mmCIF file of C-alpha atoms and ligand atoms in Angstrom:
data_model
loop_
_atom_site.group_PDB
_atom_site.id
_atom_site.type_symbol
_atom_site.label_atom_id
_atom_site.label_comp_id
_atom_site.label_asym_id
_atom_site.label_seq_id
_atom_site.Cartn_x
_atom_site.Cartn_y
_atom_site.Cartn_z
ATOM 1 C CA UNK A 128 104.891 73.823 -12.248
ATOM 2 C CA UNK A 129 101.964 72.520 -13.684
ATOM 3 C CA UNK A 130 99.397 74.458 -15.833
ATOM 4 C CA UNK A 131 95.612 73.372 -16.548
ATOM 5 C CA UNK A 132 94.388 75.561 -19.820
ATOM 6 C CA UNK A 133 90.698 74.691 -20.005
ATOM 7 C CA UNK A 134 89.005 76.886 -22.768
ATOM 8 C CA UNK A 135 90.287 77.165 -26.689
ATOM 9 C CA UNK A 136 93.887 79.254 -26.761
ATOM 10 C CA UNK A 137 96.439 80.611 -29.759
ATOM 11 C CA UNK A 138 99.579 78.310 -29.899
ATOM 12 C CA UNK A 139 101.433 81.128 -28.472
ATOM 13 C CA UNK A 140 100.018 80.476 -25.238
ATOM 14 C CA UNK A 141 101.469 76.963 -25.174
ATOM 15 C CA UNK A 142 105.105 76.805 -26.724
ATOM 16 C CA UNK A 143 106.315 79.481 -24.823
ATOM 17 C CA UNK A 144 105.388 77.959 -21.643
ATOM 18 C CA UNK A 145 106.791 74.551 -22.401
ATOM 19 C CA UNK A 146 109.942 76.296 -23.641
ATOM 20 C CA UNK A 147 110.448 77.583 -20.317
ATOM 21 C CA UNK A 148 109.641 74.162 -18.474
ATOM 22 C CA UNK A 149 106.762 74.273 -17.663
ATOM 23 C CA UNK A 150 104.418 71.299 -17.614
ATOM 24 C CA UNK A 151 100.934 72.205 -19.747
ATOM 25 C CA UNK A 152 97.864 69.917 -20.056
ATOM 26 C CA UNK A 153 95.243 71.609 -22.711
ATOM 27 C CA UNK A 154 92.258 70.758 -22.455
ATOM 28 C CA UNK A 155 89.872 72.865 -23.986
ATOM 29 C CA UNK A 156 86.740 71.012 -23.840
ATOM 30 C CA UNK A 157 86.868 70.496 -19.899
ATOM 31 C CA UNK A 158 83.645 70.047 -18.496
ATOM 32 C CA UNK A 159 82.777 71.970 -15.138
ATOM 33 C CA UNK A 160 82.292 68.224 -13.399
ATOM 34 C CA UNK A 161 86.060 67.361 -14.495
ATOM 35 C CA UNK A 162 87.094 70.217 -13.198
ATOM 36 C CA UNK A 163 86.361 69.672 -10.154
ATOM 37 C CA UNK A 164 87.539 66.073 -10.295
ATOM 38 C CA UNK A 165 90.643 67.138 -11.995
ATOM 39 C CA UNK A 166 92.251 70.654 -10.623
ATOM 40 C CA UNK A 167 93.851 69.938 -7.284
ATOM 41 C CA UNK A 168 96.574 68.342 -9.509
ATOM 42 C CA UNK A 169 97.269 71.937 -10.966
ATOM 43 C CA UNK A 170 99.295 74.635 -9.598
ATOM 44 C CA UNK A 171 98.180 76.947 -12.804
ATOM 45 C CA UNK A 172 94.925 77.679 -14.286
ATOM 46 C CA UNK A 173 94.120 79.408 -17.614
ATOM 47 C CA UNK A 174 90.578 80.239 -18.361
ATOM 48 C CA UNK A 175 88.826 82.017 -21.281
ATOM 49 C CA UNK A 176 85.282 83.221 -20.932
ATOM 50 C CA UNK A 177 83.911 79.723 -20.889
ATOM 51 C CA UNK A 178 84.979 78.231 -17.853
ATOM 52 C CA UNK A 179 83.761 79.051 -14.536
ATOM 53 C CA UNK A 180 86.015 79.484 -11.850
ATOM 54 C CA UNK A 181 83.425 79.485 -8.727
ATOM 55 C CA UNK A 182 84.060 79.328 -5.149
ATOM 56 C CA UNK A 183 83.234 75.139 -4.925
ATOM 57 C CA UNK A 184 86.050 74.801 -7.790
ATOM 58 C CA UNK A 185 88.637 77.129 -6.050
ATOM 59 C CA UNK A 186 87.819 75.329 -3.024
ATOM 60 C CA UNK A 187 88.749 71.767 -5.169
ATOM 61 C CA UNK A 188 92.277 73.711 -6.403
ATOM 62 C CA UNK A 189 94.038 72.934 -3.210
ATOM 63 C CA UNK A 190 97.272 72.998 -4.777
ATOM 64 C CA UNK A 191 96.466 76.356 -7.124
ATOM 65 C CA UNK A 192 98.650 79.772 -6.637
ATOM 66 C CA UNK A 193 97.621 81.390 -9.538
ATOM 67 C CA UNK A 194 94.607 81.503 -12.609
ATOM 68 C CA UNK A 195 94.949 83.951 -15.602
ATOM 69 C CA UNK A 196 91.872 84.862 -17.084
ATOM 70 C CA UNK A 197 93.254 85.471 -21.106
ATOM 71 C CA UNK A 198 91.096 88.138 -22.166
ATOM 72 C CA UNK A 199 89.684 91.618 -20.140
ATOM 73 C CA UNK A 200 86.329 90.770 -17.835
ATOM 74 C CA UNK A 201 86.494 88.618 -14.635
ATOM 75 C CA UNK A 202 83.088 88.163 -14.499
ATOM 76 C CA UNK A 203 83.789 84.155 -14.737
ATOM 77 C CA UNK A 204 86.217 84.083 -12.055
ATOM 78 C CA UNK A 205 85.118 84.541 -8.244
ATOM 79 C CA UNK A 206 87.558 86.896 -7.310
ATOM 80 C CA UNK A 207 87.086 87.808 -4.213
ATOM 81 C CA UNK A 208 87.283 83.823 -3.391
ATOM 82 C CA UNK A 209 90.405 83.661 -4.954
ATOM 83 C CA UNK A 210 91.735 86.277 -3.127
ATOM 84 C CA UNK A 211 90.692 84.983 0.520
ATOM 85 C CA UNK A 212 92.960 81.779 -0.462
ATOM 86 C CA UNK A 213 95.884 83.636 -1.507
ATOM 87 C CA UNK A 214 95.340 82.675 -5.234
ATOM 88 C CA UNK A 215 96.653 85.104 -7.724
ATOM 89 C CA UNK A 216 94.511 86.433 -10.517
ATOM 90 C CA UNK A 217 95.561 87.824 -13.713
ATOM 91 C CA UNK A 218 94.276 88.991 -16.984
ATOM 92 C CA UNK A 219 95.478 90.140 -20.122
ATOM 93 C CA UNK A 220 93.696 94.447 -20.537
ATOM 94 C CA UNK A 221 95.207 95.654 -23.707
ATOM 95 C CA UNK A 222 95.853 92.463 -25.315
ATOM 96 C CA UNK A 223 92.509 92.281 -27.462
ATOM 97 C CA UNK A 224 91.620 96.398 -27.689
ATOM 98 C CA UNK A 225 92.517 97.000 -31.504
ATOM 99 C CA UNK A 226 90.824 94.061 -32.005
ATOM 100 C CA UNK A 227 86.928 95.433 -30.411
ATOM 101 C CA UNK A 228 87.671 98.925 -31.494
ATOM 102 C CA UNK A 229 88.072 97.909 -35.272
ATOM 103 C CA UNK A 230 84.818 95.877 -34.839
ATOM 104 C CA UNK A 231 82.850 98.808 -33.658
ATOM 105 C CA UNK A 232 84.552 101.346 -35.998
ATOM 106 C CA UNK A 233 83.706 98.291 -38.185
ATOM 107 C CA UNK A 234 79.781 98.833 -37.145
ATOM 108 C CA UNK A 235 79.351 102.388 -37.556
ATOM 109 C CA UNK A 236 80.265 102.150 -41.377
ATOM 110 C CA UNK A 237 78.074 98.814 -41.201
ATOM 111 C CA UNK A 238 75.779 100.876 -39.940
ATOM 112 C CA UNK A 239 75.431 104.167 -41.770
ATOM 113 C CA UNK A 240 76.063 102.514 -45.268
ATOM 114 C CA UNK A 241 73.329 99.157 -44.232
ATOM 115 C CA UNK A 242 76.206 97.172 -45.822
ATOM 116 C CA UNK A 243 74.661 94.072 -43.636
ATOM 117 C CA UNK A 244 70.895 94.599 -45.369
ATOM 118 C CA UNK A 245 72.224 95.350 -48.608
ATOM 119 C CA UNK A 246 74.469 92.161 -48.583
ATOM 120 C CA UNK A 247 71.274 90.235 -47.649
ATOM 121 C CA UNK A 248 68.973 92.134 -50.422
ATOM 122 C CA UNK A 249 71.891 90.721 -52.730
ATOM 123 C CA UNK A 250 72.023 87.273 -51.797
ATOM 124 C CA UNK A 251 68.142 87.498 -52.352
ATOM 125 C CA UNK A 252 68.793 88.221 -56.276
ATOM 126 C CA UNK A 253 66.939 91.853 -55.015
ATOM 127 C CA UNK A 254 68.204 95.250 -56.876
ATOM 128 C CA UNK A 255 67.453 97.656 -54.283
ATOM 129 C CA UNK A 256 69.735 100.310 -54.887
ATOM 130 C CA UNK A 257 66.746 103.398 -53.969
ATOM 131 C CA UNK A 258 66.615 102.279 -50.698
ATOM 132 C CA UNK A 259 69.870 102.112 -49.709
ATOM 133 C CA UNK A 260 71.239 105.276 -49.736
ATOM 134 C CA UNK A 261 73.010 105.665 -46.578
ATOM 135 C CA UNK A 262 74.787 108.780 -44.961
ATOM 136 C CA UNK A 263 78.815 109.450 -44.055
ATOM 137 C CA UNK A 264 80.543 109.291 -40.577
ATOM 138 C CA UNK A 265 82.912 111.975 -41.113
ATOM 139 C CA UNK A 266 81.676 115.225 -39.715
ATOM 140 C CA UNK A 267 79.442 112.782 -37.332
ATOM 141 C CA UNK A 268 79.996 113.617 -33.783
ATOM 142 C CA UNK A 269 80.437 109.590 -32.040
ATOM 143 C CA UNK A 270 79.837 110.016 -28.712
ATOM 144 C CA UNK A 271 82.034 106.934 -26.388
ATOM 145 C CA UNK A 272 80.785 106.142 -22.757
ATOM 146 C CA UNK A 273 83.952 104.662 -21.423
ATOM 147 C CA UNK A 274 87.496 105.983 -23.111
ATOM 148 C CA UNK A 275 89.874 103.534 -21.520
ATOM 149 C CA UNK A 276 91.408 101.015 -23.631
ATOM 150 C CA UNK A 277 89.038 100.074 -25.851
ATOM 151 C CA UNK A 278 87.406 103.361 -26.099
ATOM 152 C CA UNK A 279 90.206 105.443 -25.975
ATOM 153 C CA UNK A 280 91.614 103.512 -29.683
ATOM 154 C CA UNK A 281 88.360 103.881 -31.244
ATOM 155 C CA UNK A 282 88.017 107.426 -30.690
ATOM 156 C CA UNK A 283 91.604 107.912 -32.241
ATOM 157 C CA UNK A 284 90.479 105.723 -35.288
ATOM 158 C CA UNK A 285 87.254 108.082 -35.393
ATOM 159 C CA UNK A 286 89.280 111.235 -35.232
ATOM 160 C CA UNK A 287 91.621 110.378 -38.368
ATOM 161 C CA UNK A 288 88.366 109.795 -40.016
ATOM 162 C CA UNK A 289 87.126 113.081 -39.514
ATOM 163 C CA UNK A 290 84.604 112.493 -36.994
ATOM 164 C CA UNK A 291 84.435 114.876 -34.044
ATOM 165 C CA UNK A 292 84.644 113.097 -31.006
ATOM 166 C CA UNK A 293 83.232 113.253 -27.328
ATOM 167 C CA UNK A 294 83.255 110.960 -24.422
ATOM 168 C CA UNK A 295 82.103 110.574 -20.966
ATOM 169 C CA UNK A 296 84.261 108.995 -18.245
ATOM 170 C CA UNK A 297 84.395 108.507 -14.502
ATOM 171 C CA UNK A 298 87.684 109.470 -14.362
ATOM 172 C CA UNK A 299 89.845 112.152 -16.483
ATOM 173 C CA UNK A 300 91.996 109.448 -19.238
ATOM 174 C CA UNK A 301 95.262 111.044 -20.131
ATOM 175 C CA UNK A 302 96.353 111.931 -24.041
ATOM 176 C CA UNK A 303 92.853 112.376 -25.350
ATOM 177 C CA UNK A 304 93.625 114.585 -28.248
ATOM 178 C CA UNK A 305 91.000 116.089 -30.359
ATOM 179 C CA UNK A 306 88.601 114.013 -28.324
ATOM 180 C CA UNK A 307 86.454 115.962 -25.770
ATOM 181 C CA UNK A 308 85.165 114.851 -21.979
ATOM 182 C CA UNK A 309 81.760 115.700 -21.896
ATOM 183 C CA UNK A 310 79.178 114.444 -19.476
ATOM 184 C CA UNK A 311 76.940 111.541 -20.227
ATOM 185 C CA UNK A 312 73.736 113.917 -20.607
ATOM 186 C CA UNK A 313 76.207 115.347 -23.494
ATOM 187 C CA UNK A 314 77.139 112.343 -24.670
ATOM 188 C CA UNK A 315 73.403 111.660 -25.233
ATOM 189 C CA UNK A 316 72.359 114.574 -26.508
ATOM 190 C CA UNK A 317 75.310 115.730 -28.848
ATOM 191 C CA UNK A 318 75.972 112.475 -30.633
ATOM 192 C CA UNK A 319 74.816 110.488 -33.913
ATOM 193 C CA UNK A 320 76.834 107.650 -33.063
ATOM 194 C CA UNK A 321 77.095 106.429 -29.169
ATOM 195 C CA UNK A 322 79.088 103.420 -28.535
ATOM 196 C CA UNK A 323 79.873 101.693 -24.828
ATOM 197 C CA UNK A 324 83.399 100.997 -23.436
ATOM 198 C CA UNK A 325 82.483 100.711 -19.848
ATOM 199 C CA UNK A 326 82.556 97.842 -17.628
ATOM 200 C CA UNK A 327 79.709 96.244 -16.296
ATOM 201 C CA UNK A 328 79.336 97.373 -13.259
ATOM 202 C CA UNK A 329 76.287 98.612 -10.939
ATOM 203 C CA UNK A 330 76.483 101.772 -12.123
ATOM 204 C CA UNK A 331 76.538 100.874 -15.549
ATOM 205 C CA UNK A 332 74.178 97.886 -15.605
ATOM 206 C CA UNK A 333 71.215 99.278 -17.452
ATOM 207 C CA UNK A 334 72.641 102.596 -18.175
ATOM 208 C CA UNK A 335 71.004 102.445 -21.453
ATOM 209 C CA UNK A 336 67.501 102.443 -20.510
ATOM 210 C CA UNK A 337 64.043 104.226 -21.557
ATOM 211 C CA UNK A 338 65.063 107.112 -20.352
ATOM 212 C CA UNK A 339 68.853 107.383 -21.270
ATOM 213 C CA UNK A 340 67.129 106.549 -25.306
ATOM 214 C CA UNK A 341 64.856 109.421 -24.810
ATOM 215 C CA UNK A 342 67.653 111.884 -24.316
ATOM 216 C CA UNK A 343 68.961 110.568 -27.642
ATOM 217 C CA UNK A 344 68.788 112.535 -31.102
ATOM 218 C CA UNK A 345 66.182 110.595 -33.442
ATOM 219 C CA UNK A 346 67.906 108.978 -35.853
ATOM 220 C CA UNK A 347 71.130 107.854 -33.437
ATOM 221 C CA UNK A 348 73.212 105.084 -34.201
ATOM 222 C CA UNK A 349 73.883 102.354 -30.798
ATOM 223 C CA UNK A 350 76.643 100.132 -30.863
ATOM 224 C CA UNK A 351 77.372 98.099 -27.987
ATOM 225 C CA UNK A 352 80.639 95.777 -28.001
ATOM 226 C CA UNK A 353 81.057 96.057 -24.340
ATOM 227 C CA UNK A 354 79.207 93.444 -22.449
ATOM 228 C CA UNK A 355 75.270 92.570 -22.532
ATOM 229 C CA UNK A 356 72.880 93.862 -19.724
ATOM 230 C CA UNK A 357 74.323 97.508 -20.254
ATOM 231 C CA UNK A 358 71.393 98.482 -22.793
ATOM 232 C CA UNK A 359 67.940 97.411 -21.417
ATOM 233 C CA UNK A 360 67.035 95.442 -24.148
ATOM 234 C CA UNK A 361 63.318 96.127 -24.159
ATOM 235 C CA UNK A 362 63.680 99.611 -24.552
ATOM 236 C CA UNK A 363 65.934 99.499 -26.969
ATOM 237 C CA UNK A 364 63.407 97.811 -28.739
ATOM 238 C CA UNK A 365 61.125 100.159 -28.355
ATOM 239 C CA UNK A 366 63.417 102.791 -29.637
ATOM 240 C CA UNK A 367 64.222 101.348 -32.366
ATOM 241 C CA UNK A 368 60.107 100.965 -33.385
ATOM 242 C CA UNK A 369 59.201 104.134 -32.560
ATOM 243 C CA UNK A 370 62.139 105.440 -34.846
ATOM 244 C CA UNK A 371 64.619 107.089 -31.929
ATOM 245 C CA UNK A 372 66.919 104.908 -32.958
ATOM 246 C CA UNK A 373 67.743 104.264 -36.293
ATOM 247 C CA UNK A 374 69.811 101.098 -35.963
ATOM 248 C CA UNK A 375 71.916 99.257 -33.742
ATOM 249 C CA UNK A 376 75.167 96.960 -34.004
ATOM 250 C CA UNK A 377 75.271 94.720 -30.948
ATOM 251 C CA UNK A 378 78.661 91.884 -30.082
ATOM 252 C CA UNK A 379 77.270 91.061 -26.609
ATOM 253 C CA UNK A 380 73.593 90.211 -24.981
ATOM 254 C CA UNK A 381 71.942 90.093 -21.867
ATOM 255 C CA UNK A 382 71.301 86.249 -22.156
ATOM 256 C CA UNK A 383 73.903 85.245 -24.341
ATOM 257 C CA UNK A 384 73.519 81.293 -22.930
ATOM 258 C CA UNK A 385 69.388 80.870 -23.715
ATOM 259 C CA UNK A 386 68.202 83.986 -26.112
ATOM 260 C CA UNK A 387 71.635 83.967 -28.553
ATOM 261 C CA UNK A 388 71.910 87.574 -30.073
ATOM 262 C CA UNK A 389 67.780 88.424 -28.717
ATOM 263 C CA UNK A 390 65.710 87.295 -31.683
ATOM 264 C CA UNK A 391 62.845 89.465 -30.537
ATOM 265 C CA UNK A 392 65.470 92.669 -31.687
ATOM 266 C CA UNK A 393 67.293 90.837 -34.867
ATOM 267 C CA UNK A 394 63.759 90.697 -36.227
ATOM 268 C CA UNK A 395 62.999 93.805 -36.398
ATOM 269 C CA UNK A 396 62.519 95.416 -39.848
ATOM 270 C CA UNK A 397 62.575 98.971 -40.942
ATOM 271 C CA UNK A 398 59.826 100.425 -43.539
ATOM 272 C CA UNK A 399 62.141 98.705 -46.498
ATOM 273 C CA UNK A 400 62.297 95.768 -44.762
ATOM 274 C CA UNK A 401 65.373 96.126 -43.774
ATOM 275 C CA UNK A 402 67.040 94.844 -40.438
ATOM 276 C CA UNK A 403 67.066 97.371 -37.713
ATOM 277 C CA UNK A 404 69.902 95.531 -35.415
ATOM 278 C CA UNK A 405 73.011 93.721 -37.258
ATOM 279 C CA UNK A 406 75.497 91.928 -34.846
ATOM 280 C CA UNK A 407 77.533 88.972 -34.033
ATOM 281 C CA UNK A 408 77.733 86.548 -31.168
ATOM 282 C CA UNK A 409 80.497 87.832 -29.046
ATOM 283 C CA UNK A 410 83.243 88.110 -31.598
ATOM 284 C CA UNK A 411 84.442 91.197 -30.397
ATOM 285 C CA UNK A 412 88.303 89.719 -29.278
ATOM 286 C CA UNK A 413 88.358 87.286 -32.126
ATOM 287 C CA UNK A 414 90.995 88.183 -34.279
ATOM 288 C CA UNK A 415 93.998 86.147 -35.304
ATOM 289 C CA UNK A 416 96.301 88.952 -33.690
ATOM 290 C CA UNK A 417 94.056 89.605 -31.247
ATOM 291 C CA UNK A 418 94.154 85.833 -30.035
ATOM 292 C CA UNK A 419 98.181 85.747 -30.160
ATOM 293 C CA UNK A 420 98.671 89.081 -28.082
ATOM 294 C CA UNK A 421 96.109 87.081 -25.296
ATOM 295 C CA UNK A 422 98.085 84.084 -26.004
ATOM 296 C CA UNK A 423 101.890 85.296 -25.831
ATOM 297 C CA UNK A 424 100.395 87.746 -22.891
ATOM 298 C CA UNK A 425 99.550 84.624 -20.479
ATOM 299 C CA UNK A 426 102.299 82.847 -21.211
ATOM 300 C CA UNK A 427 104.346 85.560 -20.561
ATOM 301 C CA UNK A 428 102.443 86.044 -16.888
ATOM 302 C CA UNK A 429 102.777 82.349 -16.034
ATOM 303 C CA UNK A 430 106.613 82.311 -17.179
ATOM 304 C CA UNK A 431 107.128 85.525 -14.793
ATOM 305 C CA UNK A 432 105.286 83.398 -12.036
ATOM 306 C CA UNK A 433 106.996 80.222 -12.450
ATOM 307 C CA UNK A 434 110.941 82.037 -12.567
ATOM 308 C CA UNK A 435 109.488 84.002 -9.586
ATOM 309 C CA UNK A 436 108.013 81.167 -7.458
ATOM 310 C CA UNK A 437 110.983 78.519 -8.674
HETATM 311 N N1 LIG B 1044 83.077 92.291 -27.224
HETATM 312 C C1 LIG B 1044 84.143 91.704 -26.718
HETATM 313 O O1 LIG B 1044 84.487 90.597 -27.098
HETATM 314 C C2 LIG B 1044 84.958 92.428 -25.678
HETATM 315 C C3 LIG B 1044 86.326 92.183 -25.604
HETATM 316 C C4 LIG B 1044 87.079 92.881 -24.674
HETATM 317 C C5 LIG B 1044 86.455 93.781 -23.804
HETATM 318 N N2 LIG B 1044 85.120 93.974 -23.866
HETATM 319 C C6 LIG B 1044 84.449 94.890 -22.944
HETATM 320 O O2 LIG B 1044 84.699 96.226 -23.334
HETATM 321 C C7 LIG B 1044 84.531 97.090 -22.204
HETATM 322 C C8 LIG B 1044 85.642 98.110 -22.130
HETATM 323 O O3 LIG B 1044 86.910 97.442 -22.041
HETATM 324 P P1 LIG B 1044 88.265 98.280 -21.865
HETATM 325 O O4 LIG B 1044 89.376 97.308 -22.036
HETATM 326 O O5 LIG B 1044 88.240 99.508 -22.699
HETATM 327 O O6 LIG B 1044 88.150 98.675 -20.332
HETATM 328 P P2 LIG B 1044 88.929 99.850 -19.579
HETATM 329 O O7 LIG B 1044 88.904 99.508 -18.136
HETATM 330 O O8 LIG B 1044 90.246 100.126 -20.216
HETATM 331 O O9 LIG B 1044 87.978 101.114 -19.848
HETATM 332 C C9 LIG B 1044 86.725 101.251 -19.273
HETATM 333 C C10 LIG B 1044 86.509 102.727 -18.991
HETATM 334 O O10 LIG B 1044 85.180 102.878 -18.504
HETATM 335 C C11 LIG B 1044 85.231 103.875 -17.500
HETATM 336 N N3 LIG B 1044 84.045 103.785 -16.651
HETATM 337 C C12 LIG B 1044 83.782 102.921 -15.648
HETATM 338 N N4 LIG B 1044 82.553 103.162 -15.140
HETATM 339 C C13 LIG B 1044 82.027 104.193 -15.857
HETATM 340 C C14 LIG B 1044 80.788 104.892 -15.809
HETATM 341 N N5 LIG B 1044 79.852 104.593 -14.915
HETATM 342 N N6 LIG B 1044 80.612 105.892 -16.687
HETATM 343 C C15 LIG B 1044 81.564 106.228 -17.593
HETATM 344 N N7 LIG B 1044 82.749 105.595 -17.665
HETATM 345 C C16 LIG B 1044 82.982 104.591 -16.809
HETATM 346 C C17 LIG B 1044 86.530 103.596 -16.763
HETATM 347 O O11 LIG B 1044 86.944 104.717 -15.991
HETATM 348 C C18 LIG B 1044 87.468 103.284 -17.913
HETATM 349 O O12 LIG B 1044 88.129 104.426 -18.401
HETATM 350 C C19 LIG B 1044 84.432 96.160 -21.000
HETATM 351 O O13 LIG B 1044 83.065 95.980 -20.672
HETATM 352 C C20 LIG B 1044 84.967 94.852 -21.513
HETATM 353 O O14 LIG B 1044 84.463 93.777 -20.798
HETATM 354 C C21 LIG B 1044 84.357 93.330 -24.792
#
């Protein structure tokens, strides 16, 4: 069997797989016309977020049974495509969880302490201790749209730190604990924290919008490490000058390709001059143990596939 891995992957993606014979070219800086020159040589695929695996490339794979997406979305990956040519498609759910959970949690103190602005103020040579006084989490009520995976850990973490808890959810997760199913009008209206755990889906695209923000408590903290285009970004804009919102921590973007991070909202300063949005560029997953559960996780799907298919 012969695997193609064409975007940046932890070692323990590789050994295993060679361990267990299988033949592994890794090439993480594939470019999309390669790929197309290249795959039909490949009966396995590995993918990250970066590379796209589109209809006209599964069409080029005429030797390809299966492609494993290391990581949770398969927005990269035409599916349904796939599916028509009897390719399998696998991911890797719970391997990076922990990893965007702690970097939300992560925001929320970020964000109710400005450790961010007063980091910046520092490196400044600045001294501007009477305008940072922040506020605590615990006894905060974080509201979570989505408790699966992701969702579901960082509403544990919350509850241990004495946060009361409360989460809306298409369906009714299992083991929720202290944590309370609400609806999303609750969600909006009861919490000083929201942060979104769903998918991005039509129903979800946008969820966040002028009028969603209006239901908010002024003063609410946003925190989106779930995927860009689920907050309307212009709105949230608005909210945030108009003082509804009081900050916002944002991993993903709409536009994450052309408008990196949405400069229009990263420049936004409160009275102090302080920034209103902090953020990263898609880091949620990025973690050193993070990385090796995605890593051993594929390898582990393609060795099942290869002593399977042998
Ligand atoms: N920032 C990053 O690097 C990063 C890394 C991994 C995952 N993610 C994203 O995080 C999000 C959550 O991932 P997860 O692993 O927890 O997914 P999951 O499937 O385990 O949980 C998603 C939950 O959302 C619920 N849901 C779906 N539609 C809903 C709706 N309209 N209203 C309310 N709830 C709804 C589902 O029932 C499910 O319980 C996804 O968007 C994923 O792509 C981001």
């Amino acid at each position: 069997m012969k695997v193609l891995i064409c975007d940046s992957v932890a070692p323990e993606t590789i050994h295993p797989m060679q361990a267990a014979g299988i033949e592994v070219d890794y090439r993480p800086d594939i470019t999309a016309e390669q790929l197309l020159c290249d795959i039909a040589a490949y009966d396995g695929m590995v993918v990250r977020s970066r590379t796209k695996v589109s209809a006209d490339v599964l069409d080029a794979a005429t030797n390809l049974k299966i492609v494993v997406r290391g990581g949770v979305g398969l927005d990269n990956i035409d599916v349904a495509h796939a599916k028509a040519k009897g390719i399998e498609v696998r991911n890797t759910p719970k391997a990076s969880s922990n990893s965007v959970a702690e970097l939300a949690l992560g925001y929320m103190l970020a964000l109710a302490r400005k450790i961010p602005q007063a980091t910046t103020s520092m490196a400044a040579g600045e001294w501007k201790k009477k305008y940072l006084q922040g506020s605590e989490i615990g006894g905060k009520t974080l509201g979570l749209i989505g408790y699966g995976n992701i969702g579901g850990l960082l509403g544990k973490k919350a509850l241990a730190l004495g946060m009361s808890v409360i989460f809306c959810d298409v369906i009714t997760p299992p083991d929720t604990g202290a944590a309370v199913q609400v609806s999303l009008d609750e969600v909006l209206t009861r919490s000083n924290f929201i942060s979104l755990h769903v998918p991005k889906v039509p129903a979800t695209t946008n969820m966040i919008n002028a009028e969603t923000l209006a239901k908010m408590k002024d003063g609410v903290y946003l925190i989106n490490c779930a995927r860009g285009g689920l907050v309307d970004e212009d709105a949230l804009y608005d909210a945030l000058t108009s003082g509804k919102v009081a900050g916002a921590a944002l991993d993903v973007y709409l536009d994450e390709k052309t408008n990196p991070g949405n400069a229009r909202l990263f420049g936004l300063k409160d009275n102090n001059g302080f920034n209103m949005v902090i953020g990263s560029p898609h880091i949620g997953a990025s973690t050193v143990e993070g990385q090796g559960r995605v890593g051993g996780e594929v390898a582990e799907i393609l060795i099942e596939y290869y002593h399977r298919n042998r």
